Amino acid sequence: MLRFVLACFVLMALPASGESTGRPTAPVKASQAGDILVLDNGLVEVRFDIAKRAFTATARGVPFVRRGRLSDTRGQARLIGVGGPLGTGKAIAFESEDGRADLLMLYPGLPFVCVKARIHNPTKKPIVIDKITPTTVTVDLGKAAKDLRALGCDGLTPADKPRTSYMFLAVGDPASRAGVVAGWLTHERGSGIVLSKPDQARVHIEARAEYGKLRIPPGKTAEGETFAVGRFDDALAGLETYADTIAKANRIRLRPIPCGYCTWYSAPHGGASDEKAMAQLADFCREHLMKFGFRVLQIDDKWQISNRDFTTHHPRGPYRHGMKPTADKITAAGMTAGIWITPFGWDHKRPVFKDHQDWFVKRADGKPYEVYWAGTCLDMTHPGARRFLREAIARMAREWGYKYIKTDGLWAGMAVKILYPEPNYRDDRLGDAVFHDPAKTNVEAYRDGLALVRDAAGDDVYLLGCNIAQNMRTLGASIGRVDGMRVGRDIGASWEHILPSAIIATHLYFLHGRVWHNDPDCLMVRKPMTVEQARAWGSWIALTGQLNLVSEWLPKLPADRLDIVKRSMPNHGLCGRPVDLFENAFPQIWHLTAGQGRARRDVIGLFNWDAKAADSLRVELARLDLPDSGKGTYVGFDYWANKFVPPFTGTLTADVPPSSCRIVAIRPVQDRPQLISTSRHVTQGVIDVLAETWDAAGGVLSGASLVVADDPYELRIVAPTQPKSWQAVAARVLTADKAAGVTAVLEQSGPRVRVTLTSKTSRKVHWEVTCKQGPGRTPQTREVTGVSAKAARFGAQVVLAWDASEAASYRVTRNDGRTATVAVNRFVDTNVEAGTTYAYMVRAIGWTGRPTQGASVQVTVPKLDVPPAPPKPNVHLSELKPVRATVGWGKLGVNKTVQDGPLTVNDKKYDKGMGVHAHSELVYACKADYKRFVAVVGLDFEMRKDDRPSVVFKVYADKTLLADSPVLTWKTVSHWHFDVPIPARSRQIRLIVTDADDGIAADHADWVDAGFVVKP
């Protein structure tokens, strides 16, 4: 008889938010009363009803599993002792005569219920299993499914919708923050999937382990995987505890997190860069960035001899002298050399494999198993293939000297279909591959391969996996095998390309620093990103603590952009939390906590992901797990605004401009001076303040900070003004620091104290600020002066500006009643209509919250008048071969759209033109007799029923912008005309279509009747 025995199943329960589980543990109690078997470890109780063959579970008396069923409970029950990586505990064992064993277990001090089972083959023939559903549980949060939210690896949805997620699924109540977290702890041989099948009253969670082909010989037993589910007062704490449990079950010990540079997206010197540029970069980073914590220089794809042959460098490629000299140069500069490889994806047609075709995974027809992009799948169950890969990895790490290895195309090690870039569950043909050792499953072969890479590289090498977006099975299957994991898809230097990486890295935030280091992909800061967008992305990486590798040509990066790199490094080694994870599909509020007691620091990140509209964000302090439960009064500092935040209670409110952020450090108000922030890092003291002490008797605030050489270091201190005021009278550094040339400069304005420390060397500096107390006083705030307003050329926005002052903030009021509060002396109003006149009033807000008299200004937004129709060209674009042509989706259309339809702009059909899709670039050689460029441009009417299209057309002569359109949408204006003189000696005409910074969805655009007017 063929039996499917339960895989290992765990129920988790977490104590109340903030309560430690590090206290002495109580022993597990096991008892039986009639048909009821009970396990209780003081944290969670499980009751199994033998008659009903079902169980329930409570966490501290709160039910969370109303009914749980196992796959098979036909055995006789008895109480036994158990052990393993989760500790030593007790279990209810179900054992049968034919060898089945199913165990319900509890361990001391762990808020888990575990079910351990084995898959046994009692027959005389081998059996093959493709998947197992070990358990289904009905979970209870006291609310209907429609009032809950479900979070999986593919995002947040209402819980009353069926879901299928890789590895985990969490169901949360946005109102109470309570939640149930369910997920797989192990993926030794199977790929864990979690499904929810809700009804109106409850959510039913099903665990499914997929194996493809799990072969079990006659009379043998196979261990199943481990699954977990539990209720938490705080669903975020539940996710974090789930990750901690994964780490414990897999005995994970993380290496230090690196930060540095990746060549791939850099411009110039992208791809693999080259040996000359890398030597220049190493020198630059040694002089300018190592002191900020910069440590890694990683070479990406295209260094190798062939696309999928990594046995050596290309003799005519970017590293003609080999890979070792560049690694030696980087190492000599004091940094770690990194390199890229697809360890399981090679080219079976290369000469090195001429006599070794058996080293590759096969399809059923005997042909090599090839996958898109990664190449031919190297068979990690074949001894020869394993020896070959071991030699290749050892050569890189041990001979060439690369101690950071980025392993890409990992899914090829499982020999399944690529599913890039979406993270939702889909069929990937798991099990159709033929391995040399048929006893190994796809996942097992993959994990064996990763283990080999680790062993070949050595313990001193950092292994980065890349990336789960290629196939989400690698999410669970890579656990315990890599130090870091690319969780984000490929990025780019635009806001649109950053958002997909940020959102999935947010959904998987809890894995970071516990299971591995999350890599959202590279820090990008160059244009066309605005400085605000670059700061937002750099701040997000810094605050979350995830892997930070910049991919910009650093020696030529503008100072304000390079400063973002400096302020985001080094990594603090902690894990920030998305506070609104179960409220917003794209969470906007992050909280980072460091230290305890008086040394505790809290930093709040407010992110507006919308590229077009400002957003007013509210943070309820009660939701931040603050020591006083958020009931006290707090004071803060806004990092990029460089502004102190006056005392506030209950809620922190901030208006955040489009595609930007506010990073605010907060501390409880004290009746004496205290350090609120520092200038060194976005986290404002987390990585640089080593100590802070208040001497009440002497009125001295003192501390120690890590100061970077030649980088002015500012202490931001609040000195209370009520009921008594404090005056900072002196700032000094200790004698040894002074002797080393460290200086301290003090300035104070009302309660705002700034002390600037400057050092010629990077060092630990001991500082003191002496204060004296006086009568209470109220700081005065100057009225706003110099206010101006300017409407954008195309009427898309109004920009207000005024003279900077020491005001805590500014309140902007429009004549229709709309208001916004900003921290800086600039406001951008994007909610305007063409042809309308607006009046604005700007008031300064003082430390006490009282506004000054207002300063007013008026501006009229110009109408969007389409220019006159241009003449038709003598030479049409569709008659020319472009030098270069790219489209963001589909295929370039010549005299047709990207969707092969007729060219239709402004409801008129055109015979000639080019159909493109944002982001698009068409480049044409410019002949001497081309005098003007003419075109009708616009959204193509094949997308008329879709309200998402929004594009901007741009015309360049070489690098000079000649003309551009406003943002074209169906709601404003959908077409535009160009009639542009071409400057003499122009070499190329570049025609760009952007996505208007809001994504490329439905951005079908046309250049019609477009081309050149020649000299008569």
Short mmCIF file of N, CA and C in Angstrom, two decimals, residues 685-744:
data_model
loop_
_atom_site.label_atom_id
_atom_site.label_comp_id
_atom_site.label_asym_id
_atom_site.label_seq_id
_atom_site.Cartn_x
_atom_site.Cartn_y
_atom_site.Cartn_z
N GLY A 685 23.21 58.87 13.81
CA GLY A 685 23.77 58.47 15.09
C GLY A 685 23.84 56.98 15.30
N VAL A 686 23.11 56.23 14.53
CA VAL A 686 23.06 54.79 14.72
C VAL A 686 24.42 54.15 14.48
N ILE A 687 25.16 54.59 13.45
CA ILE A 687 26.43 53.93 13.15
C ILE A 687 27.64 54.68 13.70
N ASP A 688 27.43 55.91 14.20
CA ASP A 688 28.59 56.73 14.55
C ASP A 688 28.64 57.17 16.01
N VAL A 689 27.53 57.24 16.72
CA VAL A 689 27.55 57.67 18.12
C VAL A 689 27.81 56.45 18.99
N LEU A 690 28.95 56.46 19.67
CA LEU A 690 29.35 55.34 20.50
C LEU A 690 28.91 55.49 21.94
N ALA A 691 28.74 56.73 22.39
CA ALA A 691 28.35 56.97 23.79
C ALA A 691 27.75 58.36 23.92
N GLU A 692 26.86 58.50 24.88
CA GLU A 692 26.26 59.80 25.19
C GLU A 692 25.92 59.81 26.67
N THR A 693 26.39 60.84 27.40
CA THR A 693 26.20 60.91 28.85
C THR A 693 25.83 62.33 29.25
N TRP A 694 24.91 62.44 30.22
CA TRP A 694 24.54 63.74 30.77
C TRP A 694 24.99 63.82 32.23
N ASP A 695 25.81 64.82 32.52
CA ASP A 695 26.27 65.09 33.89
C ASP A 695 25.42 66.23 34.44
N ALA A 696 24.42 65.89 35.24
CA ALA A 696 23.49 66.90 35.74
C ALA A 696 24.19 67.90 36.65
N ALA A 697 25.13 67.43 37.43
CA ALA A 697 25.80 68.33 38.36
C ALA A 697 26.61 69.40 37.64
N GLY A 698 27.30 68.99 36.60
CA GLY A 698 28.14 69.94 35.87
C GLY A 698 27.48 70.56 34.66
N GLY A 699 26.29 70.07 34.32
CA GLY A 699 25.61 70.58 33.13
C GLY A 699 26.39 70.28 31.86
N VAL A 700 26.94 69.08 31.77
CA VAL A 700 27.77 68.72 30.62
C VAL A 700 27.15 67.53 29.87
N LEU A 701 26.92 67.72 28.58
CA LEU A 701 26.51 66.63 27.68
C LEU A 701 27.78 66.17 26.98
N SER A 702 28.12 64.91 27.14
CA SER A 702 29.36 64.40 26.55
C SER A 702 29.08 63.11 25.79
N GLY A 703 30.03 62.75 24.94
CA GLY A 703 29.86 61.53 24.17
C GLY A 703 31.09 61.22 23.35
N ALA A 704 30.98 60.15 22.58
CA ALA A 704 32.05 59.73 21.69
C ALA A 704 31.45 59.38 20.34
N SER A 705 32.10 59.83 19.29
CA SER A 705 31.59 59.60 17.93
C SER A 705 32.72 59.19 17.01
N LEU A 706 32.35 58.39 16.00
CA LEU A 706 33.28 58.05 14.93
C LEU A 706 33.21 59.14 13.88
N VAL A 707 34.30 59.87 13.71
CA VAL A 707 34.34 61.01 12.79
C VAL A 707 35.22 60.66 11.60
N VAL A 708 34.74 60.96 10.40
CA VAL A 708 35.46 60.67 9.17
C VAL A 708 36.39 61.84 8.84
N ALA A 709 37.56 61.52 8.37
CA ALA A 709 38.56 62.54 8.04
C ALA A 709 38.02 63.53 7.01
N ASP A 710 38.22 64.81 7.28
CA ASP A 710 37.87 65.90 6.36
C ASP A 710 36.39 65.91 5.99
N ASP A 711 35.56 65.37 6.87
CA ASP A 711 34.11 65.37 6.66
C ASP A 711 33.47 66.04 7.88
N PRO A 712 33.13 67.32 7.79
CA PRO A 712 32.56 68.02 8.94
C PRO A 712 31.42 67.22 9.56
N TYR A 713 31.52 67.02 10.86
CA TYR A 713 30.59 66.16 11.59
C TYR A 713 29.79 67.04 12.54
N GLU A 714 28.48 67.07 12.32
CA GLU A 714 27.63 67.96 13.11
C GLU A 714 26.80 67.19 14.11
N LEU A 715 26.87 67.63 15.38
CA LEU A 715 25.98 67.15 16.44
C LEU A 715 24.78 68.07 16.47
N ARG A 716 23.56 67.49 16.41
CA ARG A 716 22.33 68.27 16.47
C ARG A 716 21.69 68.04 17.84
N ILE A 717 21.71 69.06 18.66
CA ILE A 717 21.29 68.95 20.06
C ILE A 717 20.10 69.86 20.31
N VAL A 718 19.13 69.36 21.05
CA VAL A 718 18.00 70.19 21.48
C VAL A 718 18.21 70.57 22.94
N ALA A 719 18.18 71.89 23.18
CA ALA A 719 18.28 72.43 24.54
C ALA A 719 16.93 73.04 24.90
N PRO A 720 16.16 72.45 25.80
CA PRO A 720 14.79 72.92 26.08
C PRO A 720 14.74 74.40 26.45
N THR A 721 13.63 75.05 26.09
CA THR A 721 13.43 76.47 26.41
C THR A 721 12.35 76.69 27.45
N GLN A 722 11.61 75.65 27.79
CA GLN A 722 10.55 75.75 28.79
C GLN A 722 10.56 74.49 29.65
N PRO A 723 10.27 74.55 30.97
CA PRO A 723 9.95 75.78 31.71
C PRO A 723 11.18 76.64 32.01
N LYS A 724 12.37 76.02 31.90
CA LYS A 724 13.61 76.78 32.00
C LYS A 724 14.42 76.53 30.74
N SER A 725 15.20 77.55 30.38
CA SER A 725 15.98 77.40 29.15
C SER A 725 17.39 76.93 29.45
N TRP A 726 17.99 76.28 28.43
CA TRP A 726 19.39 75.86 28.53
C TRP A 726 20.18 76.57 27.44
N GLN A 727 21.33 77.06 27.83
CA GLN A 727 22.23 77.73 26.90
C GLN A 727 23.52 76.92 26.80
N ALA A 728 23.90 76.53 25.58
CA ALA A 728 25.17 75.87 25.37
C ALA A 728 26.26 76.94 25.34
N VAL A 729 27.17 76.86 26.28
CA VAL A 729 28.17 77.94 26.41
C VAL A 729 29.54 77.56 25.88
N ALA A 730 29.80 76.26 25.73
CA ALA A 730 31.12 75.85 25.25
C ALA A 730 31.06 74.43 24.70
N ALA A 731 31.89 74.20 23.69
CA ALA A 731 32.04 72.85 23.13
C ALA A 731 33.52 72.58 22.98
N ARG A 732 33.93 71.40 23.37
CA ARG A 732 35.35 71.08 23.27
C ARG A 732 35.52 69.58 23.04
N VAL A 733 36.71 69.19 22.60
CA VAL A 733 37.08 67.79 22.48
C VAL A 733 38.18 67.51 23.49
N LEU A 734 38.40 66.24 23.80
CA LEU A 734 39.41 65.90 24.79
C LEU A 734 40.82 66.22 24.28
N THR A 735 41.74 66.24 25.20
CA THR A 735 43.10 66.70 24.91
C THR A 735 43.75 65.93 23.77
N ALA A 736 43.59 64.61 23.79
CA ALA A 736 44.22 63.79 22.74
C ALA A 736 43.64 64.13 21.37
N ASP A 737 42.33 64.36 21.32
CA ASP A 737 41.70 64.71 20.05
C ASP A 737 42.16 66.10 19.59
N LYS A 738 42.23 67.02 20.53
CA LYS A 738 42.68 68.37 20.18
C LYS A 738 44.11 68.34 19.65
N ALA A 739 44.94 67.51 20.28
CA ALA A 739 46.34 67.40 19.84
C ALA A 739 46.43 66.83 18.44
N ALA A 740 45.43 66.03 18.05
CA ALA A 740 45.41 65.44 16.71
C ALA A 740 44.80 66.38 15.68
N GLY A 741 44.45 67.60 16.10
CA GLY A 741 43.93 68.59 15.17
C GLY A 741 42.43 68.65 15.08
N VAL A 742 41.71 67.97 15.97
CA VAL A 742 40.25 68.00 15.94
C VAL A 742 39.76 69.32 16.53
N THR A 743 38.80 69.95 15.83
CA THR A 743 38.24 71.22 16.30
C THR A 743 36.74 71.06 16.54
N ALA A 744 36.21 71.95 17.38
CA ALA A 744 34.78 71.96 17.69
C ALA A 744 34.27 73.39 17.62
#
